[in-house]
Coordinates of C-alpha atoms in Angstrom, one line a residue:
X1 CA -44.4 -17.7 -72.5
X2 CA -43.5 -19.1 -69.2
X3 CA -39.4 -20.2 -69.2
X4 CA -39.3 -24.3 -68.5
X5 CA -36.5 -25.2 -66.4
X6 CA -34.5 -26.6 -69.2
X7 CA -34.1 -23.7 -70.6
X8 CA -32.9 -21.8 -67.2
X9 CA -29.2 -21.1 -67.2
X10 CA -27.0 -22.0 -63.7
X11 CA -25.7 -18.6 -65.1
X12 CA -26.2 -15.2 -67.1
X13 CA -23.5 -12.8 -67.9
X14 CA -24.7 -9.7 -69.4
X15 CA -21.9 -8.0 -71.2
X16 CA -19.1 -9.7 -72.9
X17 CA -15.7 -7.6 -72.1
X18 CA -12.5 -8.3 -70.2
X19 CA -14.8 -9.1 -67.0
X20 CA -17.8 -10.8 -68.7
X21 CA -15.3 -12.8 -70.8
X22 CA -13.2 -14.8 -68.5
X23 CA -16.7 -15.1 -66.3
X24 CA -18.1 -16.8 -68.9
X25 CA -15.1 -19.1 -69.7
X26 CA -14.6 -20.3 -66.2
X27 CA -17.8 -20.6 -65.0
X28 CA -18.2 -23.3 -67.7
X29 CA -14.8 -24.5 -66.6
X30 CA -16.0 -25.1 -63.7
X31 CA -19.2 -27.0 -64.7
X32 CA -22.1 -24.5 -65.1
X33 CA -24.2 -23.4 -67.9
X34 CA -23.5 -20.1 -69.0
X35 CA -25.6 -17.4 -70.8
X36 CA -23.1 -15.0 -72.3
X37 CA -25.8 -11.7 -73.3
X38 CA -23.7 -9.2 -75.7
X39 CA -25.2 -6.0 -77.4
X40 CA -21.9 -6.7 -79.9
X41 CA -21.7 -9.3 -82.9
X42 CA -18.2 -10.5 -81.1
X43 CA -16.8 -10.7 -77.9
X44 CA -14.2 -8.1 -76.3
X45 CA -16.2 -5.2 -75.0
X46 CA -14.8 -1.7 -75.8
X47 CA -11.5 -2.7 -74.9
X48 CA -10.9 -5.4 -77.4
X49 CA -12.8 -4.4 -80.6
X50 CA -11.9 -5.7 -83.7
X51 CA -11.8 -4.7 -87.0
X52 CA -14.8 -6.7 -89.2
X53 CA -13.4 -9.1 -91.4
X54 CA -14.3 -7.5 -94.6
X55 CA -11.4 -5.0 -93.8
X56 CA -8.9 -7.7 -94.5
X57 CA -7.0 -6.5 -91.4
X58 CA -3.2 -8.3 -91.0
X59 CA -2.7 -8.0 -87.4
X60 CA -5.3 -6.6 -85.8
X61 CA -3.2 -7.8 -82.7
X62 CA -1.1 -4.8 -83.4
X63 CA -3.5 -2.0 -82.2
X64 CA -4.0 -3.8 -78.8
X65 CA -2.4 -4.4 -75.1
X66 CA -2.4 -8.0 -73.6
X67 CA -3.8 -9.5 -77.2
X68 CA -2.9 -12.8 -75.8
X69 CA -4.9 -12.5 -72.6
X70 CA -8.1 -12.2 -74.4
X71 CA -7.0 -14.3 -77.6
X72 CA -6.6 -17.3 -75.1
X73 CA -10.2 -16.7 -73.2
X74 CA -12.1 -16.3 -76.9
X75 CA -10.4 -19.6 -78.1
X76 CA -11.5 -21.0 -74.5
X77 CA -15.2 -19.7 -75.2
X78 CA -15.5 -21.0 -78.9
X79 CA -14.9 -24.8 -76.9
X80 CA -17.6 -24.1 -74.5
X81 CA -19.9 -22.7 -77.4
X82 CA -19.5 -25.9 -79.6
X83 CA -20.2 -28.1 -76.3
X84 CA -23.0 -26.2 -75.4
X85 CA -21.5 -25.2 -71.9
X86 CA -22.1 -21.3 -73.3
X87 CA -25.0 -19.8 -75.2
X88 CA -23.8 -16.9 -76.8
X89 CA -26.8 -14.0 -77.2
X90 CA -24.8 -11.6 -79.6
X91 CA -26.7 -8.4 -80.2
X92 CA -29.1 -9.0 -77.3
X93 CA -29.3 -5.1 -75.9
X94 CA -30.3 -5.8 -72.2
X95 CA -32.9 -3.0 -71.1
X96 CA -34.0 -4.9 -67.8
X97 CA -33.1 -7.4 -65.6
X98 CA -35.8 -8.9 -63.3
X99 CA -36.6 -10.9 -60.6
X100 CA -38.8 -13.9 -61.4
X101 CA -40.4 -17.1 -59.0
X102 CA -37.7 -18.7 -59.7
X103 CA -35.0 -17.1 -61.7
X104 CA -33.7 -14.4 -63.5
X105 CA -35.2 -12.8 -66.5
X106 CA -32.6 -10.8 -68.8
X107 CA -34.6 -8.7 -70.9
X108 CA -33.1 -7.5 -74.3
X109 CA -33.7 -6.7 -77.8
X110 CA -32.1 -7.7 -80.6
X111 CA -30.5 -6.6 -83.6
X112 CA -27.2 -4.2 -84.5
X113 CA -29.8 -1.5 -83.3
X114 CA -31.9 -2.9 -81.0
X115 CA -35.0 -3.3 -83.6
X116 CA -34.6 -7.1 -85.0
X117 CA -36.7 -8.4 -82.2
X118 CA -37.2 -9.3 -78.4
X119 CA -35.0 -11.8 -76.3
X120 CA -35.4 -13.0 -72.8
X121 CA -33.5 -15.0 -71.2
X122 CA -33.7 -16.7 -67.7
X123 CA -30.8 -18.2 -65.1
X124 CA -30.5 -18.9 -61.7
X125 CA -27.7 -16.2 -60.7
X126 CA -26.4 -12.8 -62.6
X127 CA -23.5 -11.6 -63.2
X128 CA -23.2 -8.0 -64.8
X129 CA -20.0 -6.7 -66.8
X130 CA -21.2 -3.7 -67.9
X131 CA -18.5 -2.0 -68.6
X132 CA -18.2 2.1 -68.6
X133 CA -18.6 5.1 -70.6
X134 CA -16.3 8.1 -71.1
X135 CA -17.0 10.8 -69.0
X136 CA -16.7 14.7 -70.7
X137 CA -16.8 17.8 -69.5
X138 CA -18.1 20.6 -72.0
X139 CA -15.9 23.4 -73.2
X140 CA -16.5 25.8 -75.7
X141 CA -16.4 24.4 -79.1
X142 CA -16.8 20.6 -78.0
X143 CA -19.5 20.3 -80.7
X144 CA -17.6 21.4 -83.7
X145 CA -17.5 18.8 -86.3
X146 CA -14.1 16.1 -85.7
X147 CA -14.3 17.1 -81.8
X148 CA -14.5 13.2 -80.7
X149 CA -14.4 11.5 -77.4
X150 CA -10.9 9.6 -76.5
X151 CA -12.1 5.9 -76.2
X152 CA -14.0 7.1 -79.0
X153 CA -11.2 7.6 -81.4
X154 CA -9.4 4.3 -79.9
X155 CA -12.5 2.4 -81.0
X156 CA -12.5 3.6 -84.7
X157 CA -9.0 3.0 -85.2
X158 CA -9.3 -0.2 -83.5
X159 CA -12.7 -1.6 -85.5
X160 CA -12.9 0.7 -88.5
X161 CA -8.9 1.1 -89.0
X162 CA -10.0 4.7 -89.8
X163 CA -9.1 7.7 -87.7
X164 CA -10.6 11.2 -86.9
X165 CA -7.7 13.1 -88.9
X166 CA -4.5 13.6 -89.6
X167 CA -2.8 16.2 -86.9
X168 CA -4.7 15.7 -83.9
X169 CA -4.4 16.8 -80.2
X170 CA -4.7 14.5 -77.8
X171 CA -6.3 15.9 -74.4
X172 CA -8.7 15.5 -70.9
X173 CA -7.7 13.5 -68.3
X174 CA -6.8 9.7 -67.2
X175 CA -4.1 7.1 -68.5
X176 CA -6.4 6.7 -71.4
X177 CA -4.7 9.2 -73.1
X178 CA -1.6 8.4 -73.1
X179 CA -3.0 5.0 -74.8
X180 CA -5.0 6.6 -77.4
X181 CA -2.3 9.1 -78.5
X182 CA 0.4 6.1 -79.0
X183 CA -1.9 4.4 -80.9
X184 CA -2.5 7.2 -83.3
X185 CA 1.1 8.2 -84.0
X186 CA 1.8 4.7 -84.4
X187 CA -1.2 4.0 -87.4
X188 CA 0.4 7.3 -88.9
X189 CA -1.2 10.2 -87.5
X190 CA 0.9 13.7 -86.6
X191 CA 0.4 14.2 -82.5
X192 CA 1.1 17.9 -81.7
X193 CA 0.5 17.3 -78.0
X194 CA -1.0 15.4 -75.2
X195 CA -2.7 17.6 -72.5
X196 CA -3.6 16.0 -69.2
X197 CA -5.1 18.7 -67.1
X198 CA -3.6 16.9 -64.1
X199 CA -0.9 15.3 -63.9
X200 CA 1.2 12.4 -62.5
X201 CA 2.6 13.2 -59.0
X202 CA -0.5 12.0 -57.4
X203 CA 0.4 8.5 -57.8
X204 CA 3.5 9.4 -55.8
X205 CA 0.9 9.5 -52.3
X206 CA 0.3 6.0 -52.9
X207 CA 4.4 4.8 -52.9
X208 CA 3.2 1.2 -51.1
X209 CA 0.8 0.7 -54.3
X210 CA 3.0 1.8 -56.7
X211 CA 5.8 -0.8 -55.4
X212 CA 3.2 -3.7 -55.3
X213 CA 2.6 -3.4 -58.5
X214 CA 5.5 -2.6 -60.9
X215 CA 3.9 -4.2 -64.2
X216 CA 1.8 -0.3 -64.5
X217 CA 5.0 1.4 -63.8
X218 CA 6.3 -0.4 -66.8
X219 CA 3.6 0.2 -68.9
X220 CA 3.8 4.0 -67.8
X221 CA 7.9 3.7 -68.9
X222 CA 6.3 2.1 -72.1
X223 CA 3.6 4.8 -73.0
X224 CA 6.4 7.7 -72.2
X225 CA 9.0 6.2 -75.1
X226 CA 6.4 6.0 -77.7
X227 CA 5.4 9.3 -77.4
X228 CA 9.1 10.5 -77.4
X229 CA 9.1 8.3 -80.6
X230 CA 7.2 9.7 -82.7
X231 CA 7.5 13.8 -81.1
X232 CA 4.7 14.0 -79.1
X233 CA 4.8 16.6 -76.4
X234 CA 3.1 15.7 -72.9
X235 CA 1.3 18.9 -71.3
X236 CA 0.4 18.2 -67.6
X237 CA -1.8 20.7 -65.3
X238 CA -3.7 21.9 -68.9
X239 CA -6.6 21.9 -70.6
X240 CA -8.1 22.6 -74.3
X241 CA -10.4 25.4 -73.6
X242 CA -11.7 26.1 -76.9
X243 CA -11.8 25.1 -80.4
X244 CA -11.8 27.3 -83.1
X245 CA -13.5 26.3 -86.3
X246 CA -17.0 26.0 -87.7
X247 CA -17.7 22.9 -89.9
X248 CA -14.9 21.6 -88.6
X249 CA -12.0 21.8 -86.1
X250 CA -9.0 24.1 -87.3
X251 CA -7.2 25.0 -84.3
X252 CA -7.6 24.4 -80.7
X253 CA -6.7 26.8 -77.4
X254 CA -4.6 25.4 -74.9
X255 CA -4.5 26.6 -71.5
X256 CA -2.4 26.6 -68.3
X257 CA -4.6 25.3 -65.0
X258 CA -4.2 26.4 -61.7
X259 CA -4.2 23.3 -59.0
X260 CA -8.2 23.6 -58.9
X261 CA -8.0 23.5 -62.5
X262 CA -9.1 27.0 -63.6
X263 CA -7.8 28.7 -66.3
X264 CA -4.8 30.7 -65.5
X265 CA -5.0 33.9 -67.6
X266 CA -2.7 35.0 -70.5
X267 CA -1.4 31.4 -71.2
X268 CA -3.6 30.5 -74.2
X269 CA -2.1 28.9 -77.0
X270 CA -3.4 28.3 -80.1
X271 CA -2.0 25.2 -81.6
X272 CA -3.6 23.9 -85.5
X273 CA -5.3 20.6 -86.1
X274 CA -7.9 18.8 -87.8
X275 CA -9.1 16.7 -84.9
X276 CA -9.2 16.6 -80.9
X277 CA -9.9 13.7 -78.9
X278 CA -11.2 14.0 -75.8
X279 CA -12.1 12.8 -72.8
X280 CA -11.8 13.2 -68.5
X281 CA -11.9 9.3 -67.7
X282 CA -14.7 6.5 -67.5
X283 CA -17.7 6.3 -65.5
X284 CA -19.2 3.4 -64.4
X285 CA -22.2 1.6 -66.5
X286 CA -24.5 1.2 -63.8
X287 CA -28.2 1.3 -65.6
X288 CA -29.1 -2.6 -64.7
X289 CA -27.2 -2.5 -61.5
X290 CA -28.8 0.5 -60.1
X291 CA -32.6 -0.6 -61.3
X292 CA -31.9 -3.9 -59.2
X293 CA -31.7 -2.0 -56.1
X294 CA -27.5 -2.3 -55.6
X295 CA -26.0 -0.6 -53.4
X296 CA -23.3 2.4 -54.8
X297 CA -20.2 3.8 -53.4
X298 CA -18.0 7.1 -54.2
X299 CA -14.9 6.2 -56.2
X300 CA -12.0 9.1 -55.6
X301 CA -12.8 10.9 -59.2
X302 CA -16.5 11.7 -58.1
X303 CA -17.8 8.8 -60.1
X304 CA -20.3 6.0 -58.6
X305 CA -19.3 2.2 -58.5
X306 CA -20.8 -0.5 -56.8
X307 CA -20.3 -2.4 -53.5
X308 CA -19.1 -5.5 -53.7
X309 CA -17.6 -7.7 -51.5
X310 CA -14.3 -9.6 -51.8
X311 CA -15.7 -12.6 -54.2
X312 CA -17.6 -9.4 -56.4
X313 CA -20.9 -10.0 -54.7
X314 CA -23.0 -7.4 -55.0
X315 CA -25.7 -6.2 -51.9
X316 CA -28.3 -7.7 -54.1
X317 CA -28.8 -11.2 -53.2
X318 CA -28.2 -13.8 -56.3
X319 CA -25.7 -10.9 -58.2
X320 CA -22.4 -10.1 -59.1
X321 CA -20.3 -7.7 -60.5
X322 CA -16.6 -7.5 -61.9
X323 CA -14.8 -5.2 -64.2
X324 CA -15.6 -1.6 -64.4
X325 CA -19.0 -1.3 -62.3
X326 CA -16.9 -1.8 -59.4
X327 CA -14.4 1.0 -60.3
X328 CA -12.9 1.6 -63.6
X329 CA -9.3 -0.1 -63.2
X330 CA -8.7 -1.6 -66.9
X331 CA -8.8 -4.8 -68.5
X332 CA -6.3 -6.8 -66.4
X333 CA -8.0 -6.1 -63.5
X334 CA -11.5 -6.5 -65.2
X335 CA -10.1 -10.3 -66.3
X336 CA -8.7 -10.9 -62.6
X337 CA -12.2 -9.7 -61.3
X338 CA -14.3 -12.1 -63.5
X339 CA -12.7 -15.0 -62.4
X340 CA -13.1 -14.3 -59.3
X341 CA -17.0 -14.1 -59.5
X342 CA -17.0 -17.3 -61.3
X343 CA -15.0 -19.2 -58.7
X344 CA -17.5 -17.9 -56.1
X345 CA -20.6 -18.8 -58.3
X346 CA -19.5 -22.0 -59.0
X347 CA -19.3 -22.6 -54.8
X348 CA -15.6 -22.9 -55.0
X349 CA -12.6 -21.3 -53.4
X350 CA -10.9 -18.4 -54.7
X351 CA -7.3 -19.5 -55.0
X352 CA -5.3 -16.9 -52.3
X353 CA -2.7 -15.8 -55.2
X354 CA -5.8 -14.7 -57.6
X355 CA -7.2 -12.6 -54.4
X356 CA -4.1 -10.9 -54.2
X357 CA -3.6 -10.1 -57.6
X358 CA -6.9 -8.6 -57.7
X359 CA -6.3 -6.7 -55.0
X360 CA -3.3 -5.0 -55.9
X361 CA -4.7 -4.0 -58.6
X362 CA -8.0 -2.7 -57.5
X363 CA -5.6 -0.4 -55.0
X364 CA -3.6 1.0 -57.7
X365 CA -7.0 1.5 -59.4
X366 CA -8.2 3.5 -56.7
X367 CA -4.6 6.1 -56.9
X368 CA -5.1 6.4 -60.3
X369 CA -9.0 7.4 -60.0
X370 CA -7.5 10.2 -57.0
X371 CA -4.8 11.1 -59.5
X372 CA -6.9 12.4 -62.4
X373 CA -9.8 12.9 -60.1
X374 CA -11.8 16.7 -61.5
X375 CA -11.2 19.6 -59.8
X376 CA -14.1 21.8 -59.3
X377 CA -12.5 25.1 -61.3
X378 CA -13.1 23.2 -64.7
X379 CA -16.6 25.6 -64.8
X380 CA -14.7 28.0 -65.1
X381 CA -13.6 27.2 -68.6
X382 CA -17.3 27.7 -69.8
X383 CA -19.1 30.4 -71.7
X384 CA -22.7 31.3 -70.7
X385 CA -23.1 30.3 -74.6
X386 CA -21.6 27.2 -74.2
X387 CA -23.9 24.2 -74.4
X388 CA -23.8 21.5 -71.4
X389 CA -26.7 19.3 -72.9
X390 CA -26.1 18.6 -76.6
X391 CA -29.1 16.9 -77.0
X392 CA -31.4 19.3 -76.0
X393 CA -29.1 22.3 -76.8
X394 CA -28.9 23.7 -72.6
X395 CA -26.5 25.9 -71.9
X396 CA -24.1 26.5 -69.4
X397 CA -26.1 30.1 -68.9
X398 CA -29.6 28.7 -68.5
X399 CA -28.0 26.0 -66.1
X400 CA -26.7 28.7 -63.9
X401 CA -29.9 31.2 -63.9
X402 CA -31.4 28.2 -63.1
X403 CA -29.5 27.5 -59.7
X404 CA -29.0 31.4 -59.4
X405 CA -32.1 33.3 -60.5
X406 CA -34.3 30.5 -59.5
X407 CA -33.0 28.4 -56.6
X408 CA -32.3 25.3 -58.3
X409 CA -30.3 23.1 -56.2
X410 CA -30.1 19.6 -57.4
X411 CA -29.9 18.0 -60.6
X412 CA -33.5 16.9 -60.7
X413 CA -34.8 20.2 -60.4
X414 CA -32.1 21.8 -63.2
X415 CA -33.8 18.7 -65.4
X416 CA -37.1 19.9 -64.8
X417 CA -36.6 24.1 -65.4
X418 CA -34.3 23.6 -68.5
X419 CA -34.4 20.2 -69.8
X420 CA -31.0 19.3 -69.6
X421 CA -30.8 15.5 -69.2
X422 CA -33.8 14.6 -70.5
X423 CA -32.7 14.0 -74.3
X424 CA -32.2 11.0 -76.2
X425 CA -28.7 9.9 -73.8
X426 CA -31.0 10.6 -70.7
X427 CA -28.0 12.3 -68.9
X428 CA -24.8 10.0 -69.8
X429 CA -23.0 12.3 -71.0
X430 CA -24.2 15.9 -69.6
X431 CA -24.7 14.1 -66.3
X432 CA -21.7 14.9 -64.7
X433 CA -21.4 18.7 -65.6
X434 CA -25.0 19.5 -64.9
X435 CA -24.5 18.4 -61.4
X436 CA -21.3 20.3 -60.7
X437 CA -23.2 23.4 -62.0
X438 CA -26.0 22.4 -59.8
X439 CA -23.8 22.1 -56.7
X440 CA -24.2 18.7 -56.6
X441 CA -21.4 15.9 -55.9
X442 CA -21.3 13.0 -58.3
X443 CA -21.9 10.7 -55.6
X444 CA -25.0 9.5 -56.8
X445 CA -26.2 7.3 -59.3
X446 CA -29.3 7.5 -61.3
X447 CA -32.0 5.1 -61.2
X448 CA -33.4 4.3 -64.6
X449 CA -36.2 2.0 -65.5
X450 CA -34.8 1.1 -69.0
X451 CA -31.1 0.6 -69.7
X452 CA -31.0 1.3 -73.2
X453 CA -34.0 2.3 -75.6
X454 CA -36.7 0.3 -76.1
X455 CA -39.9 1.2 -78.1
X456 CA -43.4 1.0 -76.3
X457 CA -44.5 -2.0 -78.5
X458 CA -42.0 -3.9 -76.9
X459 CA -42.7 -2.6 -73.5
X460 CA -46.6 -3.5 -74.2
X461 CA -45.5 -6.7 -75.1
X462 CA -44.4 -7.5 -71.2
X463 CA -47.5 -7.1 -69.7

């Protein structure tokens, strides 16, 4: 059915975070009509979840950082939503954004799991605030039963008020973790240890950054005397190189890194726990951006982002980006970022102060990603038995017979001689390790037709 222009948006928003929230809210503050597209059932992204309201939580405040800053923006959007200023698409999963006569045409299903339905929706300019995903390298015993990704943990302690276990280790890479482990000791778990396998000096080559923005140094201060509250140890330059345990985690091995992050021998340590949560940063959410034909750049961990410009254009004519597809950088900046998109969509001036703030931030955001940027020993930790690709059960042996024994030199053609990558996450989360076994940098990012599943029915129902 062809879309009238009455029902054409000035604006769509796909993804309803930090960045997509305060784009949303002050594009409508400045006068446009807004299509807010969400695959949640409320707004806040991964960074502000909230417990569902049959939980009866008391202060679900509590297990969050800068409540207020998003508390303000969702009472700001409720207004726009009653005026009709915002349309509010929750669980819309977007699996395509395209370019029409005369508009944009969001493409989503609908539903908690995508199967309710079909959605499309058009405007006259995008915005996409996609967010990121946790990146994870494999180690032997990742897949034992209460192994659980970082952000992963943080989310069902934040919207489930349930966590993994009762002593768990925190470890990987990335302020993240220093977050995640507060929060646990804080809701009651025991905390053994937090292992970065880098550490914090990095920050110290960026002193200028650092200075200009004292607010993180604070919240570093901040992380470092909750941890010393409740007894948990900080472990820099290591790594949890196995876990011990078969339906489900007993004990994990902690080992000493050299500088390139390889396992320095005879420093193992077992330590006892229940649960591990783990995880080696964020990586930008990129699925719509790259199908659109934007333009990527090579952030300082390896990861991709997009190129943007200083009002968070992107090199695709008619859409912008704030938040984490630019470079992860957290939710302050991801706020700062999305106003800044909205100011330019709107065809008004970005007020100097809001530029710099941004900018500050997006600096520091770069010396943390250089900081806790992967060093290439982390292969090292692996086991020819160790899998790489969960979902289609490759391991890290058949990887490298592949690029040894049969001259495998890219990703693409590991894919194609051992399936790794092509299971039901299409590469999100063995990406990253298949192409440092392939020799391959993680400069690129994947193109994919279809941003999240969709059946065929619904695809035969586009043509």
């Amino acid at each position: 059915m062809p879309i009238s222009p009455s029902d054409t948006h000035d604006l769509a928003v796909i993804g309803a975070g930090p960045a997509g929230l305060a784009a949303a809210v002050t594009a409508a503050d400045l006068g446009l009509t807004v299509a807010l597209v969400d695959a949640a059932a409320r707004p806040g992204g991964q960074f502000y979840r909230q417990p569902a309201p049959a939980l009866g939580a008391a202060r679900p405040q509590a297990l969050h950082h800068s409540w207020g800053a998003f508390a303000r923006r969702a009472a700001r959007l409720d207004g726009h939503r009653v005026a009709g200023r915002v349309h509010h698409f929750t669980e819309h999963h977007v699996w395509a954004v395209t370019r029409e006569a005369a508009h944009w045409a969001v493409h989503a299903v609908t539903g908690p799991d995508g199967a309710q339905g079909r959605a499309e929706v058009a405007a006259r300019k995008v915005l996409l605030a996609t967010g990121a995903y946790e990146r994870q390298l494999p180690f032997p015993g990742w897949t034992v039963p209460g192994v659980v990704g970082a952000g992963g943990v943080q989310a069902m302690l934040k919207a489930g008020l349930v966590m993994p276990g009762q002593r768990i280790v925190v470890a990987g890479s990335g302020p993240l973790l220093l977050a995640v482990a507060g929060s646990l000791a804080a809701a009651g778990a025991r905390v053994p240890v937090v292992v970065e396998a880098g550490g914090y000096a990095g920050y110290a080559r960026a002193p200028r950054t650092l200075a200009a923005n004292p607010r993180k140094l604070v919240e570093g201060a901040a992380h470092a005397a909750t941890l010393r509250r409740y007894g948990v140890r900080l472990r820099t330059h290591s790594a949890i190189t196995a876990v011990h345990g078969t339906d489900r985690v007993e004990a994990v091995t902690l080992t000493r890194l050299d500088r390139d992050w390889r396992p320095v021998a005879g420093t193992g340590l077992r330590i006892p726990c229940d649960a591990l949560a783990v995880g080696h940063g964020l990586v930008p959410q990129l699925d719509l951006a790259t199908a659109l034909g934007c333009a990527t750049r090579r952030c300082p961990d390896g990861t991709a982002a997009l190129v943007l410009d200083g009002r968070q254009r992107t090199t695709v004519e008619g859409v912008w980006a704030a938040g984490e597809a630019g470079g992860v950088g957290g939710a302050e900046l991801a706020l700062l970022e999305g106003e800044v998109a909205a100011y330019d969509l709107a065809g008004r001036a970005v007020g100097g102060a809001l530029l710099r703030r941004r900018d500050r931030l997006r600096r520091f955001a770069g010396a943390m990603s250089a900081a806790h940027a992967p060093r290439p020993g982390w292969s090292d930790w692996l086991g020819a038995d160790t899998e790489v690709c969960r979902c289609e059960e490759v391991t890290a042996g058949r990887i490298r017979e592949a690029v040894d024994g049969l001259g495998a030199g890219d990703t693409r053609t590991v894919k194609l001689l051992t399936r790794a990558g092509m299971g039901w996450c299409q590469g999100r989360v063995c990406g990253p390790a298949v192409a440092h076994l392939a020799g391959e940098s993680e400069t690129g990012a994947g193109r994919r037709l279809l941003a999240c599943p969709v059946t065929l029915g619904e695809l035969a129902r586009e043509q």
